[in-house]
Amino acid sequence: MDVRKRPFLSGWVPALSRWSVMAGLGLPSALAAGEAETPDPTPRQMLDRVDNLYRGSSSHGIMAMKVVRENWSRELKLEFWTQGKENTLVRILEPAKEKGTATLRTEGNIWNYLPKVNQVIKIPASMMGSSWMGSHFTHDDLVKQNRLAEDYEFVQTFSGERDGAPVVEITCTPKADAAVVWGRVVVNVSRDDWLPRSIAYFDEDLHPVRTLAFDDFRPLDDLSIPRVARMVPVDPPQERTEIRYEDLSFNVVLPDDWFSIRELQR
Amino acid sequence: MLTVRLAWRNLWRNRKRTLITVAALSLNTAVCIVTYGLMVGVLAKMQRNATRLTSGEVQVHAPGYRQDRSLYKTLAQPEALLATARAEGFAAVPRTYGYGLISRGGKSAGALFWGVDPAAEQDAFALAGDMAAGAYLGREPAGEIVLGRKLARALQVAVGDEVIAVVQAADGSLGNELFRVAGLFSSAGESFDRQTAMIHRADFSRLFVTENRVHEIALHGRDRHAPQDMVAALREKHPGVEVLAWPEISPHFASFMEYMRRVAWLYAFIFALVAGLGITSTMLMATFDRTWEFGVLKALGTAPWRIVRDVAAESLLLAIFSTGIGMAGGCAVIWIFQERGIDMSRFIQGAVSFSGVAFDPVLRPVISWAVLLPPTVIMWVTALAASLYPAVKAARIHPVRAMTQV
């Protein structure tokens, strides 16, 4: 695997490019290290941050995904790469029975590679709402073609204390022409580090459907990022899918044809 | 008897008018009979399609299964249920269902997988013997799959091609297996054609990791047992499961059949109205012609009710005579088309279904007393009712005015 990791925020990177990367992530520059006073991020900047979480211009990492369902529960270990807003490649490392199963996302299409039958299948548009790998994340979530700041009208609806922590709440309603499955999305961002704490999803009738909660804020690759993302459906409430990032590097250099079906099958 | 002989003679006093009326009424009756026979025939075929092709006249499920079709709601004792059913002489098959994806090349489609026992299916249900292409599943599990026609077309697969099945297995893993297309089903209803992928139950169990569990027992009575009797027999011996007859399983289709029956009554009403108007018109003319006669009769002391009776008898006799001919004509037409059917497939593109049940474009009428009698009796009653106005009018004429008017 010829993937070279270029250390982020290392000494020789000029300060200018550091800021531009930060800005690309939607981070207010004040975060980097005690700089001059800058205004709080706007709701748009906060939403961009949420959309760009875990992505950067490219990334590579390992995560553990635990899925708890009514009739079964299982744990997977996955390796993943992302590039830009479009490309994602995820491969199962464990359990051994499913090792090698991979999912590729490019240009709004999703492909699965199944090592047992050595075949690649395309997920049809009709199944975009179905669960990915049995988890509570759907293929639609993986494609993530909708960006909060662009496809939704957003309004800051609350700023203050909740459960002892200072948060900002942004309520997003889909624009009339946006192809979005949700009726409303409510994002809670902490005022301490401007990182999201939770995202609540509502259907077209504005009934709550699921909540994505973020946890374990420790630096990964020198960036403060929630290491745990937990998707909990409203019904049935005892189910959940928990993703724990064990290793994550940003701005990795990836070969041009990395996100291709051929690569998927390796 | 005198009334009848007089009525008959009176009818033929104006042969042309009577013959024209007879022609109209008998045609009306014949058309009514043929239409009704067609409707009965087509509905009966659709009901057979609904129950004999695939779904069965009675189905048994675990309680709560039909609400969400959960993979996990299986029958506790399928073998015992099958044994009871077969002991009573019903045809019974076990089935397991699961949703998943079928893919070939770049094309994928969602499908409902059926895990079946091919030998039992061929014995009990007609679908296995009615393949559009290829053959049904073999008795032993061999990685074969049979698809609904529209599903095959969506995937652009033909008999002999290989497809992948990808499903969410019962233990959460991603089940995936290769299957070879053994055959394609003929049309059996819209959703069946679009979604069905049938595999051997052993293959299903491996793919879905269901350990040979069963969701459904489908039964029919081999033309010897009524569905309600079957339901009662099974409920008695197996109280813990849900046993339903087909009107409850397919309420859409049951209400569609009910709707068609009411439409038939509407047609009958319209036919009767038309016939009735014709009869009234004819009888009015007939009595007008004989105004002088009725005047003489009344002058001689005939009671009005006798005149009413005579006119009504004439009308009824006309009706009986016409319906006799109409019945013969209707029977002949139905008899000719009974086997061959009226082929409407030229007018219907592709396969059509009503309420999810396949509609056979070859329309076959049926003959039976149930088909012949209702239109006939309606015609008689209409004739009597339609003649009342002319009859009463005739009975009330003033004798002197009648005799001097002419």
PDB file of N, CA, C and O in Angstrom, chain B residues 95-143:
ATOM      1  N   ARG B  95     -43.146 -22.127   3.641  1.00  0.00           N
ATOM      2  CA  ARG B  95     -42.407 -21.068   2.959  1.00  0.00           C
ATOM      3  C   ARG B  95     -41.706 -20.172   3.960  1.00  0.00           C
ATOM      4  O   ARG B  95     -42.205 -19.937   5.048  1.00  0.00           O
ATOM      5  N   THR B  96     -40.539 -19.654   3.536  1.00  0.00           N
ATOM      6  CA  THR B  96     -39.808 -18.684   4.353  1.00  0.00           C
ATOM      7  C   THR B  96     -39.512 -17.480   3.468  1.00  0.00           C
ATOM      8  O   THR B  96     -39.218 -17.649   2.286  1.00  0.00           O
ATOM      9  N   TYR B  97     -39.588 -16.272   4.022  1.00  0.00           N
ATOM     10  CA  TYR B  97     -39.411 -15.069   3.211  1.00  0.00           C
ATOM     11  C   TYR B  97     -38.313 -14.168   3.770  1.00  0.00           C
ATOM     12  O   TYR B  97     -38.111 -14.095   4.973  1.00  0.00           O
ATOM     13  N   GLY B  98     -37.645 -13.461   2.872  1.00  0.00           N
ATOM     14  CA  GLY B  98     -36.669 -12.469   3.339  1.00  0.00           C
ATOM     15  C   GLY B  98     -36.394 -11.474   2.214  1.00  0.00           C
ATOM     16  O   GLY B  98     -36.407 -11.838   1.042  1.00  0.00           O
ATOM     17  N   TYR B  99     -36.125 -10.223   2.567  1.00  0.00           N
ATOM     18  CA  TYR B  99     -35.834  -9.221   1.548  1.00  0.00           C
ATOM     19  C   TYR B  99     -34.331  -9.113   1.330  1.00  0.00           C
ATOM     20  O   TYR B  99     -33.541  -9.339   2.238  1.00  0.00           O
ATOM     21  N   GLY B 100     -33.954  -8.764   0.115  1.00  0.00           N
ATOM     22  CA  GLY B 100     -32.532  -8.608  -0.152  1.00  0.00           C
ATOM     23  C   GLY B 100     -32.319  -8.002  -1.525  1.00  0.00           C
ATOM     24  O   GLY B 100     -33.240  -7.496  -2.157  1.00  0.00           O
ATOM     25  N   LEU B 101     -31.111  -8.097  -1.987  1.00  0.00           N
ATOM     26  CA  LEU B 101     -30.708  -7.485  -3.246  1.00  0.00           C
ATOM     27  C   LEU B 101     -30.259  -8.569  -4.204  1.00  0.00           C
ATOM     28  O   LEU B 101     -29.579  -9.508  -3.812  1.00  0.00           O
ATOM     29  N   ILE B 102     -30.671  -8.437  -5.478  1.00  0.00           N
ATOM     30  CA  ILE B 102     -30.129  -9.338  -6.503  1.00  0.00           C
ATOM     31  C   ILE B 102     -29.350  -8.480  -7.480  1.00  0.00           C
ATOM     32  O   ILE B 102     -29.808  -7.406  -7.873  1.00  0.00           O
ATOM     33  N   SER B 103     -28.210  -8.967  -7.868  1.00  0.00           N
ATOM     34  CA  SER B 103     -27.366  -8.128  -8.712  1.00  0.00           C
ATOM     35  C   SER B 103     -26.732  -8.943  -9.816  1.00  0.00           C
ATOM     36  O   SER B 103     -26.396 -10.115  -9.634  1.00  0.00           O
ATOM     37  N   ARG B 104     -26.586  -8.320 -10.979  1.00  0.00           N
ATOM     38  CA  ARG B 104     -25.831  -8.950 -12.041  1.00  0.00           C
ATOM     39  C   ARG B 104     -25.213  -7.841 -12.859  1.00  0.00           C
ATOM     40  O   ARG B 104     -25.908  -6.937 -13.314  1.00  0.00           O
ATOM     41  N   GLY B 105     -23.897  -7.907 -13.064  1.00  0.00           N
ATOM     42  CA  GLY B 105     -23.227  -6.842 -13.793  1.00  0.00           C
ATOM     43  C   GLY B 105     -23.436  -5.548 -13.023  1.00  0.00           C
ATOM     44  O   GLY B 105     -23.343  -5.512 -11.817  1.00  0.00           O
ATOM     45  N   GLY B 106     -23.799  -4.496 -13.700  1.00  0.00           N
ATOM     46  CA  GLY B 106     -24.002  -3.232 -13.006  1.00  0.00           C
ATOM     47  C   GLY B 106     -25.420  -3.050 -12.528  1.00  0.00           C
ATOM     48  O   GLY B 106     -25.763  -2.019 -11.963  1.00  0.00           O
ATOM     49  N   LYS B 107     -26.277  -4.038 -12.736  1.00  0.00           N
ATOM     50  CA  LYS B 107     -27.685  -3.866 -12.413  1.00  0.00           C
ATOM     51  C   LYS B 107     -28.048  -4.598 -11.137  1.00  0.00           C
ATOM     52  O   LYS B 107     -27.684  -5.748 -10.945  1.00  0.00           O
ATOM     53  N   SER B 108     -28.736  -3.877 -10.267  1.00  0.00           N
ATOM     54  CA  SER B 108     -29.206  -4.507  -9.041  1.00  0.00           C
ATOM     55  C   SER B 108     -30.664  -4.167  -8.839  1.00  0.00           C
ATOM     56  O   SER B 108     -31.141  -3.140  -9.326  1.00  0.00           O
ATOM     57  N   ALA B 109     -31.359  -5.025  -8.114  1.00  0.00           N
ATOM     58  CA  ALA B 109     -32.750  -4.732  -7.804  1.00  0.00           C
ATOM     59  C   ALA B 109     -33.093  -5.364  -6.472  1.00  0.00           C
ATOM     60  O   ALA B 109     -32.562  -6.421  -6.117  1.00  0.00           O
ATOM     61  N   GLY B 110     -33.985  -4.718  -5.739  1.00  0.00           N
ATOM     62  CA  GLY B 110     -34.473  -5.313  -4.495  1.00  0.00           C
ATOM     63  C   GLY B 110     -35.398  -6.471  -4.832  1.00  0.00           C
ATOM     64  O   GLY B 110     -36.111  -6.433  -5.830  1.00  0.00           O
ATOM     65  N   ALA B 111     -35.391  -7.506  -4.008  1.00  0.00           N
ATOM     66  CA  ALA B 111     -36.240  -8.664  -4.268  1.00  0.00           C
ATOM     67  C   ALA B 111     -36.738  -9.259  -2.967  1.00  0.00           C
ATOM     68  O   ALA B 111     -36.136  -9.073  -1.904  1.00  0.00           O
ATOM     69  N   LEU B 112     -37.846  -9.979  -3.068  1.00  0.00           N
ATOM     70  CA  LEU B 112     -38.332 -10.750  -1.937  1.00  0.00           C
ATOM     71  C   LEU B 112     -37.969 -12.202  -2.224  1.00  0.00           C
ATOM     72  O   LEU B 112     -38.435 -12.794  -3.193  1.00  0.00           O
ATOM     73  N   PHE B 113     -37.112 -12.767  -1.376  1.00  0.00           N
ATOM     74  CA  PHE B 113     -36.700 -14.147  -1.572  1.00  0.00           C
ATOM     75  C   PHE B 113     -37.701 -15.093  -0.918  1.00  0.00           C
ATOM     76  O   PHE B 113     -38.128 -14.862   0.219  1.00  0.00           O
ATOM     77  N   TRP B 114     -38.058 -16.158  -1.641  1.00  0.00           N
ATOM     78  CA  TRP B 114     -38.929 -17.192  -1.076  1.00  0.00           C
ATOM     79  C   TRP B 114     -38.062 -18.439  -0.905  1.00  0.00           C
ATOM     80  O   TRP B 114     -37.441 -18.902  -1.876  1.00  0.00           O
ATOM     81  N   GLY B 115     -38.048 -19.011   0.303  1.00  0.00           N
ATOM     82  CA  GLY B 115     -37.389 -20.301   0.487  1.00  0.00           C
ATOM     83  C   GLY B 115     -38.487 -21.363   0.477  1.00  0.00           C
ATOM     84  O   GLY B 115     -39.352 -21.368   1.349  1.00  0.00           O
ATOM     85  N   VAL B 116     -38.473 -22.243  -0.537  1.00  0.00           N
ATOM     86  CA  VAL B 116     -39.596 -23.182  -0.693  1.00  0.00           C
ATOM     87  C   VAL B 116     -39.128 -24.620  -0.751  1.00  0.00           C
ATOM     88  O   VAL B 116     -37.946 -24.906  -0.926  1.00  0.00           O
ATOM     89  N   ASP B 117     -40.087 -25.512  -0.641  1.00  0.00           N
ATOM     90  CA  ASP B 117     -39.847 -26.939  -0.836  1.00  0.00           C
ATOM     91  C   ASP B 117     -40.373 -27.256  -2.239  1.00  0.00           C
ATOM     92  O   ASP B 117     -41.587 -27.388  -2.438  1.00  0.00           O
ATOM     93  N   PRO B 118     -39.499 -27.391  -3.236  1.00  0.00           N
ATOM     94  CA  PRO B 118     -39.970 -27.491  -4.626  1.00  0.00           C
ATOM     95  C   PRO B 118     -40.924 -28.650  -4.870  1.00  0.00           C
ATOM     96  O   PRO B 118     -41.901 -28.507  -5.609  1.00  0.00           O
ATOM     97  N   ALA B 119     -40.661 -29.782  -4.244  1.00  0.00           N
ATOM     98  CA  ALA B 119     -41.536 -30.930  -4.480  1.00  0.00           C
ATOM     99  C   ALA B 119     -42.945 -30.626  -3.995  1.00  0.00           C
ATOM    100  O   ALA B 119     -43.935 -30.879  -4.700  1.00  0.00           O
ATOM    101  N   ALA B 120     -43.062 -30.060  -2.806  1.00  0.00           N
ATOM    102  CA  ALA B 120     -44.388 -29.738  -2.264  1.00  0.00           C
ATOM    103  C   ALA B 120     -45.078 -28.666  -3.105  1.00  0.00           C
ATOM    104  O   ALA B 120     -46.277 -28.729  -3.366  1.00  0.00           O
ATOM    105  N   GLU B 121     -44.288 -27.660  -3.558  1.00  0.00           N
ATOM    106  CA  GLU B 121     -44.878 -26.591  -4.364  1.00  0.00           C
ATOM    107  C   GLU B 121     -45.447 -27.143  -5.661  1.00  0.00           C
ATOM    108  O   GLU B 121     -46.531 -26.759  -6.098  1.00  0.00           O
ATOM    109  N   GLN B 122     -44.721 -28.029  -6.296  1.00  0.00           N
ATOM    110  CA  GLN B 122     -45.216 -28.557  -7.568  1.00  0.00           C
ATOM    111  C   GLN B 122     -46.469 -29.382  -7.373  1.00  0.00           C
ATOM    112  O   GLN B 122     -47.347 -29.418  -8.219  1.00  0.00           O
ATOM    113  N   ASP B 123     -46.557 -30.041  -6.229  1.00  0.00           N
ATOM    114  CA  ASP B 123     -47.737 -30.839  -5.953  1.00  0.00           C
ATOM    115  C   ASP B 123     -48.949 -29.958  -5.672  1.00  0.00           C
ATOM    116  O   ASP B 123     -50.066 -30.264  -6.072  1.00  0.00           O
ATOM    117  N   ALA B 124     -48.730 -28.862  -4.978  1.00  0.00           N
ATOM    118  CA  ALA B 124     -49.867 -28.091  -4.490  1.00  0.00           C
ATOM    119  C   ALA B 124     -50.280 -26.934  -5.387  1.00  0.00           C
ATOM    120  O   ALA B 124     -51.456 -26.658  -5.545  1.00  0.00           O
ATOM    121  N   PHE B 125     -49.307 -26.240  -5.951  1.00  0.00           N
ATOM    122  CA  PHE B 125     -49.653 -25.000  -6.635  1.00  0.00           C
ATOM    123  C   PHE B 125     -49.352 -25.040  -8.114  1.00  0.00           C
ATOM    124  O   PHE B 125     -48.422 -25.684  -8.562  1.00  0.00           O
ATOM    125  N   ALA B 126     -50.151 -24.276  -8.863  1.00  0.00           N
ATOM    126  CA  ALA B 126     -50.075 -24.337 -10.322  1.00  0.00           C
ATOM    127  C   ALA B 126     -48.876 -23.610 -10.881  1.00  0.00           C
ATOM    128  O   ALA B 126     -48.453 -23.879 -11.987  1.00  0.00           O
ATOM    129  N   LEU B 127     -48.323 -22.675 -10.128  1.00  0.00           N
ATOM    130  CA  LEU B 127     -47.292 -21.807 -10.700  1.00  0.00           C
ATOM    131  C   LEU B 127     -46.089 -22.587 -11.204  1.00  0.00           C
ATOM    132  O   LEU B 127     -45.493 -22.269 -12.216  1.00  0.00           O
ATOM    133  N   ALA B 128     -45.734 -23.617 -10.450  1.00  0.00           N
ATOM    134  CA  ALA B 128     -44.536 -24.360 -10.814  1.00  0.00           C
ATOM    135  C   ALA B 128     -44.662 -24.973 -12.193  1.00  0.00           C
ATOM    136  O   ALA B 128     -43.667 -25.174 -12.892  1.00  0.00           O
ATOM    137  N   GLY B 129     -45.886 -25.261 -12.601  1.00  0.00           N
ATOM    138  CA  GLY B 129     -46.049 -25.922 -13.889  1.00  0.00           C
ATOM    139  C   GLY B 129     -46.267 -24.939 -15.028  1.00  0.00           C
ATOM    140  O   GLY B 129     -46.565 -25.313 -16.152  1.00  0.00           O
ATOM    141  N   ASP B 130     -46.096 -23.651 -14.748  1.00  0.00           N
ATOM    142  CA  ASP B 130     -46.500 -22.640 -15.712  1.00  0.00           C
ATOM    143  C   ASP B 130     -45.371 -21.658 -15.956  1.00  0.00           C
ATOM    144  O   ASP B 130     -45.555 -20.466 -15.904  1.00  0.00           O
ATOM    145  N   MET B 131     -44.184 -22.139 -16.222  1.00  0.00           N
ATOM    146  CA  MET B 131     -43.027 -21.267 -16.358  1.00  0.00           C
ATOM    147  C   MET B 131     -43.036 -20.568 -17.708  1.00  0.00           C
ATOM    148  O   MET B 131     -43.410 -21.154 -18.722  1.00  0.00           O
ATOM    149  N   ALA B 132     -42.626 -19.308 -17.736  1.00  0.00           N
ATOM    150  CA  ALA B 132     -42.524 -18.593 -19.007  1.00  0.00           C
ATOM    151  C   ALA B 132     -41.261 -18.999 -19.745  1.00  0.00           C
ATOM    152  O   ALA B 132     -41.209 -18.962 -20.968  1.00  0.00           O
ATOM    153  N   ALA B 133     -40.224 -19.363 -18.970  1.00  0.00           N
ATOM    154  CA  ALA B 133     -38.970 -19.790 -19.617  1.00  0.00           C
ATOM    155  C   ALA B 133     -38.241 -20.693 -18.648  1.00  0.00           C
ATOM    156  O   ALA B 133     -38.374 -20.559 -17.433  1.00  0.00           O
ATOM    157  N   GLY B 134     -37.449 -21.584 -19.157  1.00  0.00           N
ATOM    158  CA  GLY B 134     -36.648 -22.452 -18.310  1.00  0.00           C
ATOM    159  C   GLY B 134     -37.504 -23.422 -17.526  1.00  0.00           C
ATOM    160  O   GLY B 134     -38.613 -23.767 -17.904  1.00  0.00           O
ATOM    161  N   ALA B 135     -36.999 -23.852 -16.358  1.00  0.00           N
ATOM    162  CA  ALA B 135     -37.691 -24.858 -15.556  1.00  0.00           C
ATOM    163  C   ALA B 135     -37.803 -24.385 -14.118  1.00  0.00           C
ATOM    164  O   ALA B 135     -37.134 -23.453 -13.700  1.00  0.00           O
ATOM    165  N   TYR B 136     -38.654 -25.030 -13.352  1.00  0.00           N
ATOM    166  CA  TYR B 136     -38.807 -24.721 -11.942  1.00  0.00           C
ATOM    167  C   TYR B 136     -37.589 -25.278 -11.194  1.00  0.00           C
ATOM    168  O   TYR B 136     -36.736 -25.957 -11.760  1.00  0.00           O
ATOM    169  N   LEU B 137     -37.526 -25.006  -9.875  1.00  0.00           N
ATOM    170  CA  LEU B 137     -36.415 -25.487  -9.061  1.00  0.00           C
ATOM    171  C   LEU B 137     -36.413 -27.008  -9.011  1.00  0.00           C
ATOM    172  O   LEU B 137     -37.457 -27.642  -9.025  1.00  0.00           O
ATOM    173  N   GLY B 138     -35.221 -27.551  -8.912  1.00  0.00           N
ATOM    174  CA  GLY B 138     -35.115 -28.999  -8.750  1.00  0.00           C
ATOM    175  C   GLY B 138     -35.413 -29.395  -7.320  1.00  0.00           C
ATOM    176  O   GLY B 138     -35.424 -28.567  -6.421  1.00  0.00           O
ATOM    177  N   ARG B 139     -35.645 -30.659  -7.096  1.00  0.00           N
ATOM    178  CA  ARG B 139     -36.008 -31.106  -5.760  1.00  0.00           C
ATOM    179  C   ARG B 139     -34.873 -30.986  -4.754  1.00  0.00           C
ATOM    180  O   ARG B 139     -35.106 -30.839  -3.562  1.00  0.00           O
ATOM    181  N   GLU B 140     -33.641 -31.058  -5.253  1.00  0.00           N
ATOM    182  CA  GLU B 140     -32.496 -30.944  -4.350  1.00  0.00           C
ATOM    183  C   GLU B 140     -31.907 -29.541  -4.445  1.00  0.00           C
ATOM    184  O   GLU B 140     -31.937 -28.929  -5.512  1.00  0.00           O
ATOM    185  N   PRO B 141     -31.363 -29.018  -3.344  1.00  0.00           N
ATOM    186  CA  PRO B 141     -30.765 -27.672  -3.409  1.00  0.00           C
ATOM    187  C   PRO B 141     -29.540 -27.673  -4.317  1.00  0.00           C
ATOM    188  O   PRO B 141     -28.667 -28.517  -4.161  1.00  0.00           O
ATOM    189  N   ALA B 142     -29.511 -26.754  -5.275  1.00  0.00           N
ATOM    190  CA  ALA B 142     -28.400 -26.755  -6.228  1.00  0.00           C
ATOM    191  C   ALA B 142     -28.034 -25.327  -6.620  1.00  0.00           C
ATOM    192  O   ALA B 142     -27.564 -25.093  -7.723  1.00  0.00           O
ATOM    193  N   GLY B 143     -28.278 -24.370  -5.758  1.00  0.00           N
ATOM    194  CA  GLY B 143     -27.926 -22.988  -6.079  1.00  0.00           C
ATOM    195  C   GLY B 143     -28.737 -22.433  -7.230  1.00  0.00           C
ATOM    196  O   GLY B 143     -28.261 -21.590  -7.983  1.00  0.00           O
TER     197      GLY B 143
END
